[in-house]
């Protein structure tokens, strides 16, 4: 749960779509672990994934996380 929050906060802070590797770099977590967390968050409906990047859903607004560095 704490790691999920870390991932969500990293995505929100980035302000645009993000890839798992970008989240891993910004959180210090392993990229594989971040990918698992992202899959879990997606199943819970907390994020969406447009074209290989991920965004965080907040109410009816979307806050984007990092992408395409």
PDB file of N, CA and C in Angstrom:
ATOM      1  N   UNK A   1       0.829  -1.207   0.000  1.00  0.00           N
ATOM      2  CA  UNK A   1       0.000   0.000   0.000  1.00  0.00           C
ATOM      3  C   UNK A   1       0.867   1.262   0.000  1.00  0.00           C
ATOM      4  N   UNK A   2       1.908   1.295   0.816  1.00  0.00           N
ATOM      5  CA  UNK A   2       2.801   2.454   0.827  1.00  0.00           C
ATOM      6  C   UNK A   2       3.497   2.630  -0.517  1.00  0.00           C
ATOM      7  N   UNK A   3       3.880   1.518  -1.132  1.00  0.00           N
ATOM      8  CA  UNK A   3       4.551   1.595  -2.435  1.00  0.00           C
ATOM      9  C   UNK A   3       3.572   2.057  -3.512  1.00  0.00           C
ATOM     10  N   UNK A   4       2.317   1.623  -3.411  1.00  0.00           N
ATOM     11  CA  UNK A   4       1.301   2.111  -4.349  1.00  0.00           C
ATOM     12  C   UNK A   4       1.189   3.625  -4.242  1.00  0.00           C
ATOM     13  N   UNK A   5       1.177   4.117  -3.023  1.00  0.00           N
ATOM     14  CA  UNK A   5       1.077   5.564  -2.804  1.00  0.00           C
ATOM     15  C   UNK A   5       2.296   6.281  -3.379  1.00  0.00           C
ATOM     16  N   UNK A   6       3.480   5.678  -3.205  1.00  0.00           N
ATOM     17  CA  UNK A   6       4.703   6.263  -3.776  1.00  0.00           C
ATOM     18  C   UNK A   6       4.578   6.393  -5.293  1.00  0.00           C
ATOM     19  N   UNK A   7       4.066   5.340  -5.931  1.00  0.00           N
ATOM     20  CA  UNK A   7       3.921   5.340  -7.386  1.00  0.00           C
ATOM     21  C   UNK A   7       2.905   6.400  -7.813  1.00  0.00           C
ATOM     22  N   UNK A   8       1.767   6.446  -7.139  1.00  0.00           N
ATOM     23  CA  UNK A   8       0.749   7.447  -7.472  1.00  0.00           C
ATOM     24  C   UNK A   8       1.274   8.868  -7.292  1.00  0.00           C
ATOM     25  N   UNK A   9       2.006   9.099  -6.225  1.00  0.00           N
ATOM     26  CA  UNK A   9       2.557  10.441  -5.986  1.00  0.00           C
ATOM     27  C   UNK A   9       3.590  10.807  -7.038  1.00  0.00           C
ATOM     28  N   UNK A  10       4.412   9.847  -7.449  1.00  0.00           N
ATOM     29  CA  UNK A  10       5.408  10.111  -8.493  1.00  0.00           C
ATOM     30  C   UNK A  10       4.723  10.457  -9.804  1.00  0.00           C
ATOM     31  N   UNK A  11       3.632   9.757 -10.108  1.00  0.00           N
ATOM     32  CA  UNK A  11       2.884  10.029 -11.333  1.00  0.00           C
ATOM     33  C   UNK A  11       2.245  11.404 -11.285  1.00  0.00           C
ATOM     34  N   UNK A  12       1.671  11.737 -10.157  1.00  0.00           N
ATOM     35  CA  UNK A  12       1.025  13.044 -10.011  1.00  0.00           C
ATOM     36  C   UNK A  12       2.058  14.171 -10.100  1.00  0.00           C
ATOM     37  N   UNK A  13       3.184  13.981  -9.454  1.00  0.00           N
ATOM     38  CA  UNK A  13       4.237  15.001  -9.446  1.00  0.00           C
ATOM     39  C   UNK A  13       4.794  15.251 -10.852  1.00  0.00           C
ATOM     40  N   UNK A  14       4.891  14.189 -11.649  1.00  0.00           N
ATOM     41  CA  UNK A  14       5.444  14.321 -13.003  1.00  0.00           C
ATOM     42  C   UNK A  14       4.569  15.202 -13.888  1.00  0.00           C
ATOM     43  N   UNK A  15       3.266  15.135 -13.710  1.00  0.00           N
ATOM     44  CA  UNK A  15       2.369  16.011 -14.451  1.00  0.00           C
ATOM     45  C   UNK A  15       2.094  15.636 -15.892  1.00  0.00           C
ATOM     46  N   UNK A  16       2.543  14.470 -16.331  1.00  0.00           N
ATOM     47  CA  UNK A  16       2.270  13.982 -17.685  1.00  0.00           C
ATOM     48  C   UNK A  16       2.382  12.460 -17.673  1.00  0.00           C
ATOM     49  N   UNK A  17       1.970  11.757 -18.754  1.00  0.00           N
ATOM     50  CA  UNK A  17       2.043  10.294 -18.753  1.00  0.00           C
ATOM     51  C   UNK A  17       3.441   9.781 -18.434  1.00  0.00           C
ATOM     52  N   UNK A  18       3.520   8.633 -17.771  1.00  0.00           N
ATOM     53  CA  UNK A  18       4.782   8.080 -17.299  1.00  0.00           C
ATOM     54  C   UNK A  18       4.904   6.604 -17.639  1.00  0.00           C
ATOM     55  N   UNK A  19       6.112   6.171 -17.846  1.00  0.00           N
ATOM     56  CA  UNK A  19       6.408   4.756 -18.074  1.00  0.00           C
ATOM     57  C   UNK A  19       6.944   4.170 -16.772  1.00  0.00           C
ATOM     58  N   UNK A  20       6.822   2.848 -16.613  1.00  0.00           N
ATOM     59  CA  UNK A  20       7.304   2.223 -15.373  1.00  0.00           C
ATOM     60  C   UNK A  20       8.767   2.543 -15.046  1.00  0.00           C
ATOM     61  N   UNK A  21       9.623   2.597 -16.057  1.00  0.00           N
ATOM     62  CA  UNK A  21      11.033   2.909 -15.815  1.00  0.00           C
ATOM     63  C   UNK A  21      11.232   4.305 -15.244  1.00  0.00           C
ATOM     64  N   UNK A  22      10.416   5.241 -15.704  1.00  0.00           N
ATOM     65  CA  UNK A  22      10.490   6.614 -15.196  1.00  0.00           C
ATOM     66  C   UNK A  22      10.059   6.673 -13.732  1.00  0.00           C
ATOM     67  N   UNK A  23       8.991   5.926 -13.409  1.00  0.00           N
ATOM     68  CA  UNK A  23       8.511   5.893 -12.023  1.00  0.00           C
ATOM     69  C   UNK A  23       9.557   5.230 -11.138  1.00  0.00           C
ATOM     70  N   UNK A  24      10.174   4.173 -11.644  1.00  0.00           N
ATOM     71  CA  UNK A  24      11.210   3.479 -10.879  1.00  0.00           C
ATOM     72  C   UNK A  24      12.359   4.429 -10.551  1.00  0.00           C
ATOM     73  N   UNK A  25      12.788   5.213 -11.530  1.00  0.00           N
ATOM     74  CA  UNK A  25      13.878   6.169 -11.301  1.00  0.00           C
ATOM     75  C   UNK A  25      13.501   7.212 -10.262  1.00  0.00           C
ATOM     76  N   UNK A  26      12.286   7.708 -10.317  1.00  0.00           N
ATOM     77  CA  UNK A  26      11.893   8.783  -9.411  1.00  0.00           C
ATOM     78  C   UNK A  26      11.567   8.294  -8.003  1.00  0.00           C
ATOM     79  N   UNK A  27      11.220   6.998  -7.862  1.00  0.00           N
ATOM     80  CA  UNK A  27      10.867   6.473  -6.539  1.00  0.00           C
ATOM     81  C   UNK A  27      11.976   5.644  -5.908  1.00  0.00           C
ATOM     82  N   UNK A  28      12.920   5.165  -6.727  1.00  0.00           N
ATOM     83  CA  UNK A  28      13.970   4.284  -6.212  1.00  0.00           C
ATOM     84  C   UNK A  28      13.530   2.829  -6.124  1.00  0.00           C
ATOM     85  N   UNK A  29      12.312   2.525  -6.613  1.00  0.00           N
ATOM     86  CA  UNK A  29      11.822   1.155  -6.620  1.00  0.00           C
ATOM     87  C   UNK A  29      12.335   0.426  -7.853  1.00  0.00           C
ATOM     88  N   UNK A  30      12.341  -0.899  -7.795  1.00  0.00           N
ATOM     89  CA  UNK A  30      12.731  -1.730  -8.928  1.00  0.00           C
ATOM     90  C   UNK A  30      11.689  -1.598 -10.049  1.00  0.00           C
ATOM     91  N   UNK A  31      12.138  -1.548 -11.293  1.00  0.00           N
ATOM     92  CA  UNK A  31      11.216  -1.358 -12.412  1.00  0.00           C
ATOM     93  C   UNK A  31      10.183  -2.481 -12.510  1.00  0.00           C
ATOM     94  N   UNK A  32      10.589  -3.716 -12.250  1.00  0.00           N
ATOM     95  CA  UNK A  32       9.650  -4.835 -12.265  1.00  0.00           C
ATOM     96  C   UNK A  32       8.577  -4.683 -11.199  1.00  0.00           C
ATOM     97  N   UNK A  33       8.994  -4.233 -10.021  1.00  0.00           N
ATOM     98  CA  UNK A  33       8.049  -4.010  -8.935  1.00  0.00           C
ATOM     99  C   UNK A  33       7.073  -2.892  -9.293  1.00  0.00           C
ATOM    100  N   UNK A  34       7.591  -1.834  -9.909  1.00  0.00           N
ATOM    101  CA  UNK A  34       6.732  -0.725 -10.337  1.00  0.00           C
ATOM    102  C   UNK A  34       5.717  -1.224 -11.359  1.00  0.00           C
ATOM    103  N   UNK A  35       6.141  -2.071 -12.282  1.00  0.00           N
ATOM    104  CA  UNK A  35       5.223  -2.619 -13.286  1.00  0.00           C
ATOM    105  C   UNK A  35       4.101  -3.404 -12.624  1.00  0.00           C
ATOM    106  N   UNK A  36       4.423  -4.200 -11.610  1.00  0.00           N
ATOM    107  CA  UNK A  36       3.397  -4.955 -10.880  1.00  0.00           C
ATOM    108  C   UNK A  36       2.436  -4.015 -10.162  1.00  0.00           C
ATOM    109  N   UNK A  37       2.976  -2.988  -9.534  1.00  0.00           N
ATOM    110  CA  UNK A  37       2.141  -2.010  -8.820  1.00  0.00           C
ATOM    111  C   UNK A  37       1.213  -1.300  -9.807  1.00  0.00           C
ATOM    112  N   UNK A  38       1.751  -0.930 -10.962  1.00  0.00           N
ATOM    113  CA  UNK A  38       0.949  -0.253 -11.978  1.00  0.00           C
ATOM    114  C   UNK A  38      -0.185  -1.162 -12.459  1.00  0.00           C
ATOM    115  N   UNK A  39       0.105  -2.449 -12.675  1.00  0.00           N
ATOM    116  CA  UNK A  39      -0.952  -3.388 -13.080  1.00  0.00           C
ATOM    117  C   UNK A  39      -2.053  -3.442 -12.018  1.00  0.00           C
ATOM    118  N   UNK A  40      -1.637  -3.479 -10.758  1.00  0.00           N
ATOM    119  CA  UNK A  40      -2.598  -3.520  -9.658  1.00  0.00           C
ATOM    120  C   UNK A  40      -3.439  -2.241  -9.618  1.00  0.00           C
ATOM    121  N   UNK A  41      -2.791  -1.100  -9.777  1.00  0.00           N
ATOM    122  CA  UNK A  41      -3.505   0.183  -9.758  1.00  0.00           C
ATOM    123  C   UNK A  41      -4.472   0.288 -10.939  1.00  0.00           C
ATOM    124  N   UNK A  42      -4.059  -0.257 -12.078  1.00  0.00           N
ATOM    125  CA  UNK A  42      -4.929  -0.236 -13.252  1.00  0.00           C
ATOM    126  C   UNK A  42      -6.175  -1.074 -13.001  1.00  0.00           C
ATOM    127  N   UNK A  43      -6.007  -2.272 -12.408  1.00  0.00           N
ATOM    128  CA  UNK A  43      -7.152  -3.132 -12.092  1.00  0.00           C
ATOM    129  C   UNK A  43      -8.100  -2.457 -11.109  1.00  0.00           C
ATOM    130  N   UNK A  44      -7.556  -1.665 -10.204  1.00  0.00           N
ATOM    131  CA  UNK A  44      -8.369  -0.959  -9.207  1.00  0.00           C
ATOM    132  C   UNK A  44      -9.022   0.293  -9.782  1.00  0.00           C
ATOM    133  N   UNK A  45      -8.669   0.650 -11.020  1.00  0.00           N
ATOM    134  CA  UNK A  45      -9.256   1.815 -11.667  1.00  0.00           C
ATOM    135  C   UNK A  45      -8.644   3.136 -11.237  1.00  0.00           C
ATOM    136  N   UNK A  46      -7.463   3.082 -10.612  1.00  0.00           N
ATOM    137  CA  UNK A  46      -6.823   4.315 -10.143  1.00  0.00           C
ATOM    138  C   UNK A  46      -5.970   4.979 -11.216  1.00  0.00           C
ATOM    139  N   UNK A  47      -5.601   4.225 -12.251  1.00  0.00           N
ATOM    140  CA  UNK A  47      -4.833   4.778 -13.362  1.00  0.00           C
ATOM    141  C   UNK A  47      -5.363   4.210 -14.671  1.00  0.00           C
ATOM    142  N   UNK A  48      -5.020   4.860 -15.767  1.00  0.00           N
ATOM    143  CA  UNK A  48      -5.334   4.358 -17.100  1.00  0.00           C
ATOM    144  C   UNK A  48      -4.031   4.285 -17.881  1.00  0.00           C
ATOM    145  N   UNK A  49      -4.045   3.591 -19.019  1.00  0.00           N
ATOM    146  CA  UNK A  49      -2.811   3.439 -19.780  1.00  0.00           C
ATOM    147  C   UNK A  49      -2.997   3.741 -21.260  1.00  0.00           C
ATOM    148  N   UNK A  50      -2.769   4.992 -21.655  1.00  0.00           N
ATOM    149  CA  UNK A  50      -2.804   5.324 -23.082  1.00  0.00           C
ATOM    150  C   UNK A  50      -1.468   5.052 -23.750  1.00  0.00           C
ATOM    151  N   UNK A  51      -1.421   4.131 -24.704  1.00  0.00           N
ATOM    152  CA  UNK A  51      -0.232   3.855 -25.517  1.00  0.00           C
ATOM    153  C   UNK A  51       1.037   3.635 -24.707  1.00  0.00           C
ATOM    154  N   UNK A  52       1.033   2.732 -23.740  1.00  0.00           N
ATOM    155  CA  UNK A  52       2.242   2.351 -23.029  1.00  0.00           C
ATOM    156  C   UNK A  52       2.656   3.272 -21.917  1.00  0.00           C
ATOM    157  N   UNK A  53       1.952   4.356 -21.720  1.00  0.00           N
ATOM    158  CA  UNK A  53       2.225   5.248 -20.596  1.00  0.00           C
ATOM    159  C   UNK A  53       1.049   5.125 -19.636  1.00  0.00           C
ATOM    160  N   UNK A  54       1.168   5.704 -18.480  1.00  0.00           N
ATOM    161  CA  UNK A  54       0.105   5.572 -17.497  1.00  0.00           C
ATOM    162  C   UNK A  54      -0.273   6.930 -16.944  1.00  0.00           C
ATOM    163  N   UNK A  55      -1.566   7.088 -16.656  1.00  0.00           N
ATOM    164  CA  UNK A  55      -2.056   8.325 -16.060  1.00  0.00           C
ATOM    165  C   UNK A  55      -2.868   7.989 -14.825  1.00  0.00           C
ATOM    166  N   UNK A  56      -2.897   8.902 -13.891  1.00  0.00           N
ATOM    167  CA  UNK A  56      -3.647   8.716 -12.661  1.00  0.00           C
ATOM    168  C   UNK A  56      -5.012   9.372 -12.796  1.00  0.00           C
ATOM    169  N   UNK A  57      -6.053   8.680 -12.391  1.00  0.00           N
ATOM    170  CA  UNK A  57      -7.405   9.207 -12.447  1.00  0.00           C
ATOM    171  C   UNK A  57      -7.782   9.810 -11.097  1.00  0.00           C
ATOM    172  N   UNK A  58      -8.249  11.031 -11.104  1.00  0.00           N
ATOM    173  CA  UNK A  58      -8.763  11.677  -9.898  1.00  0.00           C
ATOM    174  C   UNK A  58     -10.121  12.246 -10.243  1.00  0.00           C
ATOM    175  N   UNK A  59     -11.162  11.665  -9.663  1.00  0.00           N
ATOM    176  CA  UNK A  59     -12.525  12.074  -9.970  1.00  0.00           C
ATOM    177  C   UNK A  59     -12.726  12.038 -11.476  1.00  0.00           C
ATOM    178  N   UNK A  60     -13.187  13.131 -12.065  1.00  0.00           N
ATOM    179  CA  UNK A  60     -13.394  13.144 -13.513  1.00  0.00           C
ATOM    180  C   UNK A  60     -12.215  13.766 -14.241  1.00  0.00           C
ATOM    181  N   UNK A  61     -11.215  14.220 -13.498  1.00  0.00           N
ATOM    182  CA  UNK A  61     -10.027  14.815 -14.109  1.00  0.00           C
ATOM    183  C   UNK A  61      -8.909  13.787 -14.164  1.00  0.00           C
ATOM    184  N   UNK A  62      -8.040  13.909 -15.125  1.00  0.00           N
ATOM    185  CA  UNK A  62      -6.883  13.033 -15.219  1.00  0.00           C
ATOM    186  C   UNK A  62      -5.636  13.850 -14.941  1.00  0.00           C
ATOM    187  N   UNK A  63      -4.836  13.360 -14.002  1.00  0.00           N
ATOM    188  CA  UNK A  63      -3.532  13.971 -13.755  1.00  0.00           C
ATOM    189  C   UNK A  63      -2.515  13.084 -14.451  1.00  0.00           C
ATOM    190  N   UNK A  64      -1.715  13.659 -15.323  1.00  0.00           N
ATOM    191  CA  UNK A  64      -0.781  12.886 -16.105  1.00  0.00           C
ATOM    192  C   UNK A  64       0.533  12.714 -15.364  1.00  0.00           C
ATOM    193  N   UNK A  65       1.189  11.629 -15.661  1.00  0.00           N
ATOM    194  CA  UNK A  65       2.515  11.375 -15.119  1.00  0.00           C
ATOM    195  C   UNK A  65       3.515  11.361 -16.276  1.00  0.00           C
ATOM    196  N   UNK A  66       4.766  11.142 -16.006  1.00  0.00           N
ATOM    197  CA  UNK A  66       5.860  11.226 -16.973  1.00  0.00           C
ATOM    198  C   UNK A  66       5.758  10.273 -18.150  1.00  0.00           C
ATOM    199  N   UNK A  67       6.316  10.652 -19.281  1.00  0.00           N
ATOM    200  CA  UNK A  67       6.335   9.779 -20.451  1.00  0.00           C
ATOM    201  C   UNK A  67       7.407  10.240 -21.440  1.00  0.00           C
ATOM    202  N   UNK A  68       7.741   9.341 -22.331  1.00  0.00           N
ATOM    203  CA  UNK A  68       8.575   9.624 -23.512  1.00  0.00           C
ATOM    204  C   UNK A  68       9.785  10.503 -23.242  1.00  0.00           C
ATOM    205  N   UNK A  69      10.624  10.096 -22.312  1.00  0.00           N
ATOM    206  CA  UNK A  69      11.856  10.860 -22.057  1.00  0.00           C
ATOM    207  C   UNK A  69      12.892  10.549 -23.087  1.00  0.00           C
TER     208      UNK A  69
END
